[in-house]
């Protein structure tokens, strides 16, 4: 099976949302994941959104982002019927390469505590777990 990894285009939006739903990723359809918001993010240089395509379908995603200090790996997802073939590993490494081109030397990911596949994956890729860190956020509205 031939898999192509390329930049996300807005025409992929519906297929990507379907994939994220199938993968059980928490969705913010009125906030960060709305079509308008994704379009806005795409115009920012610090958002690197890659999709994997096979047989004309979007089967994987990774959305890397960065600030001046760290690169972040977000929205990693692989279609359930294409799992266990190393695609997530490939997506993360490509996202890291893109971040490295922007001068980033440190990468980070936030993973839910019960997401064992993802925890194992990031550990395999050399990421270190920081149990001493508590994650805090403040949202200006609840659905963003
Ligand atoms: C996590 C996810 C992206 C992995 O995708 P994948 O393409 O199947 O992963 P890979 O084939 O690249 O796996 C690489 C490594 O990850 C680990 N891993 C992946 N799936 C695993 C599972 N179900 N159980 C245990 N370890 C797993 C293994 O260490 C594996 O290496 P190995 O095959 O040599 O054992 C996929 O399960 C997924 O989309 N999950 C739902 C969305 C999600 O949780 N995303 C991450 C949010 S932080």
mmCIF file of C-alpha atoms and ligand atoms in Angstrom:
data_model
loop_
_atom_site.group_PDB
_atom_site.id
_atom_site.type_symbol
_atom_site.label_atom_id
_atom_site.label_comp_id
_atom_site.label_asym_id
_atom_site.label_seq_id
_atom_site.Cartn_x
_atom_site.Cartn_y
_atom_site.Cartn_z
ATOM 1 C CA UNK A 1 0.000 0.000 0.000
ATOM 2 C CA UNK A 2 1.342 3.381 -0.980
ATOM 3 C CA UNK A 3 1.065 6.114 1.655
ATOM 4 C CA UNK A 4 1.699 9.749 0.781
ATOM 5 C CA UNK A 5 2.348 12.283 3.501
ATOM 6 C CA UNK A 6 1.681 15.875 2.542
ATOM 7 C CA UNK A 7 0.508 19.198 3.917
ATOM 8 C CA UNK A 8 -3.156 19.471 4.898
ATOM 9 C CA UNK A 9 -5.384 21.391 2.484
ATOM 10 C CA UNK A 10 -8.712 22.868 3.524
ATOM 11 C CA UNK A 11 -10.478 20.449 1.124
ATOM 12 C CA UNK A 12 -9.360 17.688 3.518
ATOM 13 C CA UNK A 13 -11.297 19.239 6.395
ATOM 14 C CA UNK A 14 -14.386 16.979 6.424
ATOM 15 C CA UNK A 15 -12.326 13.812 6.027
ATOM 16 C CA UNK A 16 -9.983 14.867 8.795
ATOM 17 C CA UNK A 17 -12.860 15.565 11.188
ATOM 18 C CA UNK A 18 -14.291 12.113 10.379
ATOM 19 C CA UNK A 19 -10.910 10.556 11.087
ATOM 20 C CA UNK A 20 -10.539 12.373 14.406
ATOM 21 C CA UNK A 21 -14.035 11.227 15.372
ATOM 22 C CA UNK A 22 -13.212 7.630 14.433
ATOM 23 C CA UNK A 23 -10.029 7.924 16.511
ATOM 24 C CA UNK A 24 -11.849 9.284 19.550
ATOM 25 C CA UNK A 25 -9.879 12.529 19.693
ATOM 26 C CA UNK A 26 -11.630 15.225 21.721
ATOM 27 C CA UNK A 27 -13.130 17.632 19.194
ATOM 28 C CA UNK A 28 -13.827 21.324 19.541
ATOM 29 C CA UNK A 29 -16.107 21.865 16.509
ATOM 30 C CA UNK A 30 -17.057 25.363 17.628
ATOM 31 C CA UNK A 31 -13.575 26.244 18.758
ATOM 32 C CA UNK A 32 -10.082 25.158 17.721
ATOM 33 C CA UNK A 33 -11.360 22.551 15.240
ATOM 34 C CA UNK A 34 -13.929 24.607 13.354
ATOM 35 C CA UNK A 35 -13.309 25.007 9.619
ATOM 36 C CA UNK A 36 -12.768 28.750 10.093
ATOM 37 C CA UNK A 37 -10.339 28.250 12.929
ATOM 38 C CA UNK A 38 -8.362 25.543 11.096
ATOM 39 C CA UNK A 39 -8.192 27.846 8.044
ATOM 40 C CA UNK A 40 -6.861 30.601 10.265
ATOM 41 C CA UNK A 41 -4.284 28.280 11.825
ATOM 42 C CA UNK A 42 -3.102 27.187 8.370
ATOM 43 C CA UNK A 43 -2.099 30.746 7.557
ATOM 44 C CA UNK A 44 0.278 30.794 10.530
ATOM 45 C CA UNK A 45 3.847 29.700 9.871
ATOM 46 C CA UNK A 46 4.074 28.043 13.293
ATOM 47 C CA UNK A 47 1.364 25.507 12.416
ATOM 48 C CA UNK A 48 2.568 22.491 10.429
ATOM 49 C CA UNK A 49 -0.347 20.232 9.584
ATOM 50 C CA UNK A 50 0.458 16.950 7.809
ATOM 51 C CA UNK A 51 -1.907 14.297 6.527
ATOM 52 C CA UNK A 52 -1.230 10.745 5.378
ATOM 53 C CA UNK A 53 -3.210 9.617 2.364
ATOM 54 C CA UNK A 54 -3.705 6.124 0.937
ATOM 55 C CA UNK A 55 -6.155 4.815 -1.604
ATOM 56 C CA UNK A 56 -7.535 8.353 -1.926
ATOM 57 C CA UNK A 57 -8.399 8.507 1.777
ATOM 58 C CA UNK A 58 -6.971 10.526 4.630
ATOM 59 C CA UNK A 59 -5.706 7.851 7.023
ATOM 60 C CA UNK A 60 -3.531 9.834 9.385
ATOM 61 C CA UNK A 61 -2.789 13.295 10.746
ATOM 62 C CA UNK A 62 -0.297 15.168 12.842
ATOM 63 C CA UNK A 63 -0.435 18.854 13.651
ATOM 64 C CA UNK A 64 2.833 20.287 14.854
ATOM 65 C CA UNK A 65 3.073 23.745 16.315
ATOM 66 C CA UNK A 66 5.762 25.803 17.912
ATOM 67 C CA UNK A 67 6.463 28.822 19.980
ATOM 68 C CA UNK A 68 9.935 30.298 20.247
ATOM 69 C CA UNK A 69 11.103 27.584 22.637
ATOM 70 C CA UNK A 70 9.423 24.236 22.020
ATOM 71 C CA UNK A 71 7.782 22.229 19.289
ATOM 72 C CA UNK A 72 4.492 20.523 20.059
ATOM 73 C CA UNK A 73 3.070 17.362 18.538
ATOM 74 C CA UNK A 74 -0.722 17.559 18.439
ATOM 75 C CA UNK A 75 -3.602 15.749 16.751
ATOM 76 C CA UNK A 76 -1.742 12.553 16.038
ATOM 77 C CA UNK A 77 -4.259 10.079 14.650
ATOM 78 C CA UNK A 78 -4.183 6.960 12.486
ATOM 79 C CA UNK A 79 -7.261 5.327 10.981
ATOM 80 C CA UNK A 80 -8.025 2.168 13.019
ATOM 81 C CA UNK A 81 -7.672 -0.063 9.965
ATOM 82 C CA UNK A 82 -4.160 1.258 9.220
ATOM 83 C CA UNK A 83 -2.704 0.979 12.716
ATOM 84 C CA UNK A 84 0.271 -1.089 13.812
ATOM 85 C CA UNK A 85 2.243 -0.432 10.623
ATOM 86 C CA UNK A 86 4.498 2.323 11.879
ATOM 87 C CA UNK A 87 2.495 5.195 10.396
ATOM 88 C CA UNK A 88 2.209 7.195 13.639
ATOM 89 C CA UNK A 89 5.954 6.854 14.167
ATOM 90 C CA UNK A 90 6.558 8.164 10.682
ATOM 91 C CA UNK A 91 4.177 11.106 11.160
ATOM 92 C CA UNK A 92 5.833 12.127 14.421
ATOM 93 C CA UNK A 93 9.346 11.919 12.940
ATOM 94 C CA UNK A 94 8.295 13.985 9.908
ATOM 95 C CA UNK A 95 6.654 16.570 12.164
ATOM 96 C CA UNK A 96 9.864 16.721 14.224
ATOM 97 C CA UNK A 97 11.910 17.217 11.049
ATOM 98 C CA UNK A 98 9.691 20.118 10.033
ATOM 99 C CA UNK A 99 10.050 21.626 13.505
ATOM 100 C CA UNK A 100 13.804 21.168 13.376
ATOM 101 C CA UNK A 101 13.900 23.137 10.124
ATOM 102 C CA UNK A 102 12.380 26.002 12.104
ATOM 103 C CA UNK A 103 15.195 25.780 14.638
ATOM 104 C CA UNK A 104 13.368 23.798 17.324
ATOM 105 C CA UNK A 105 15.469 21.359 19.327
ATOM 106 C CA UNK A 106 12.887 20.203 21.859
ATOM 107 C CA UNK A 107 9.576 18.471 21.182
ATOM 108 C CA UNK A 108 6.670 17.834 23.528
ATOM 109 C CA UNK A 109 3.278 16.135 23.532
ATOM 110 C CA UNK A 110 0.341 16.126 25.935
ATOM 111 C CA UNK A 111 -1.206 12.668 26.329
ATOM 112 C CA UNK A 112 -4.186 11.581 28.378
ATOM 113 C CA UNK A 113 -3.089 9.375 31.283
ATOM 114 C CA UNK A 114 -5.085 6.339 30.094
ATOM 115 C CA UNK A 115 -3.954 6.479 26.442
ATOM 116 C CA UNK A 116 -1.541 3.564 26.608
ATOM 117 C CA UNK A 117 -0.911 3.179 22.835
ATOM 118 C CA UNK A 118 0.104 6.812 22.586
ATOM 119 C CA UNK A 119 2.211 6.688 25.762
ATOM 120 C CA UNK A 120 4.062 3.620 24.441
ATOM 121 C CA UNK A 121 4.547 5.265 21.081
ATOM 122 C CA UNK A 122 6.095 8.445 22.473
ATOM 123 C CA UNK A 123 8.282 6.467 24.857
ATOM 124 C CA UNK A 124 9.503 4.373 21.952
ATOM 125 C CA UNK A 125 10.350 7.581 20.101
ATOM 126 C CA UNK A 126 12.491 8.767 23.018
ATOM 127 C CA UNK A 127 10.084 11.107 24.799
ATOM 128 C CA UNK A 128 10.459 11.353 28.578
ATOM 129 C CA UNK A 129 7.398 11.282 30.851
ATOM 130 C CA UNK A 130 7.124 14.017 33.506
ATOM 131 C CA UNK A 131 4.699 12.775 36.165
ATOM 132 C CA UNK A 132 5.618 15.739 38.367
ATOM 133 C CA UNK A 133 3.984 18.192 35.945
ATOM 134 C CA UNK A 134 0.328 19.152 36.244
ATOM 135 C CA UNK A 135 -1.229 20.664 33.133
ATOM 136 C CA UNK A 136 -3.290 23.836 33.650
ATOM 137 C CA UNK A 137 -5.298 25.796 31.109
ATOM 138 C CA UNK A 138 -7.557 28.829 31.145
ATOM 139 C CA UNK A 139 -10.135 29.238 28.382
ATOM 140 C CA UNK A 140 -11.848 32.508 27.578
ATOM 141 C CA UNK A 141 -14.937 30.499 26.586
ATOM 142 C CA UNK A 142 -15.781 26.871 27.399
ATOM 143 C CA UNK A 143 -15.976 25.433 23.864
ATOM 144 C CA UNK A 144 -12.659 26.617 22.402
HETATM 145 C C1 LIG B 1 -1.692 6.208 18.980
HETATM 146 C C2 LIG B 1 -1.845 5.950 17.477
HETATM 147 C C3 LIG B 1 -1.642 7.275 16.731
HETATM 148 C C4 LIG B 1 -0.764 4.930 17.050
HETATM 149 O O1 LIG B 1 -0.827 4.767 15.632
HETATM 150 P P1 LIG B 1 -0.097 3.540 14.865
HETATM 151 O O2 LIG B 1 0.148 3.975 13.463
HETATM 152 O O3 LIG B 1 -0.850 2.287 15.081
HETATM 153 O O4 LIG B 1 1.290 3.452 15.648
HETATM 154 P P2 LIG B 1 2.641 2.788 15.111
HETATM 155 O O5 LIG B 1 2.302 1.592 14.279
HETATM 156 O O6 LIG B 1 3.514 3.829 14.507
HETATM 157 O O7 LIG B 1 3.244 2.263 16.486
HETATM 158 C C5 LIG B 1 4.522 2.618 16.924
HETATM 159 C C6 LIG B 1 4.738 2.177 18.358
HETATM 160 O O8 LIG B 1 3.740 2.719 19.219
HETATM 161 C C7 LIG B 1 3.376 1.782 20.241
HETATM 162 N N1 LIG B 1 1.969 1.397 20.068
HETATM 163 C C8 LIG B 1 1.149 1.745 19.060
HETATM 164 N N2 LIG B 1 -0.082 1.214 19.248
HETATM 165 C C9 LIG B 1 -0.009 0.510 20.409
HETATM 166 C C10 LIG B 1 -0.959 -0.246 21.141
HETATM 167 N N3 LIG B 1 -2.226 -0.397 20.726
HETATM 168 N N4 LIG B 1 -0.561 -0.800 22.306
HETATM 169 C C11 LIG B 1 0.702 -0.657 22.750
HETATM 170 N N5 LIG B 1 1.644 0.055 22.085
HETATM 171 C C12 LIG B 1 1.298 0.626 20.933
HETATM 172 C C13 LIG B 1 4.306 0.596 20.051
HETATM 173 O O9 LIG B 1 5.484 0.863 20.816
HETATM 174 C C14 LIG B 1 4.613 0.674 18.565
HETATM 175 O O10 LIG B 1 5.832 0.087 18.247
HETATM 176 P P3 LIG B 1 5.881 -1.482 17.846
HETATM 177 O O11 LIG B 1 4.931 -1.635 16.699
HETATM 178 O O12 LIG B 1 7.297 -1.702 17.499
HETATM 179 O O13 LIG B 1 5.426 -2.222 19.066
HETATM 180 C C15 LIG B 1 -3.234 5.347 17.123
HETATM 181 O O14 LIG B 1 -3.490 4.250 17.993
HETATM 182 C C16 LIG B 1 -4.373 6.339 17.249
HETATM 183 O O15 LIG B 1 -4.727 7.030 16.288
HETATM 184 N N6 LIG B 1 -5.008 6.417 18.424
HETATM 185 C C17 LIG B 1 -6.171 7.277 18.648
HETATM 186 C C18 LIG B 1 -5.791 8.745 18.661
HETATM 187 C C19 LIG B 1 -4.771 9.067 19.719
HETATM 188 O O16 LIG B 1 -4.853 8.593 20.836
HETATM 189 N N7 LIG B 1 -3.810 9.906 19.346
HETATM 190 C C20 LIG B 1 -2.740 10.346 20.221
HETATM 191 C C21 LIG B 1 -3.157 11.544 20.982
HETATM 192 S S1 LIG B 1 -1.838 12.072 22.067
#
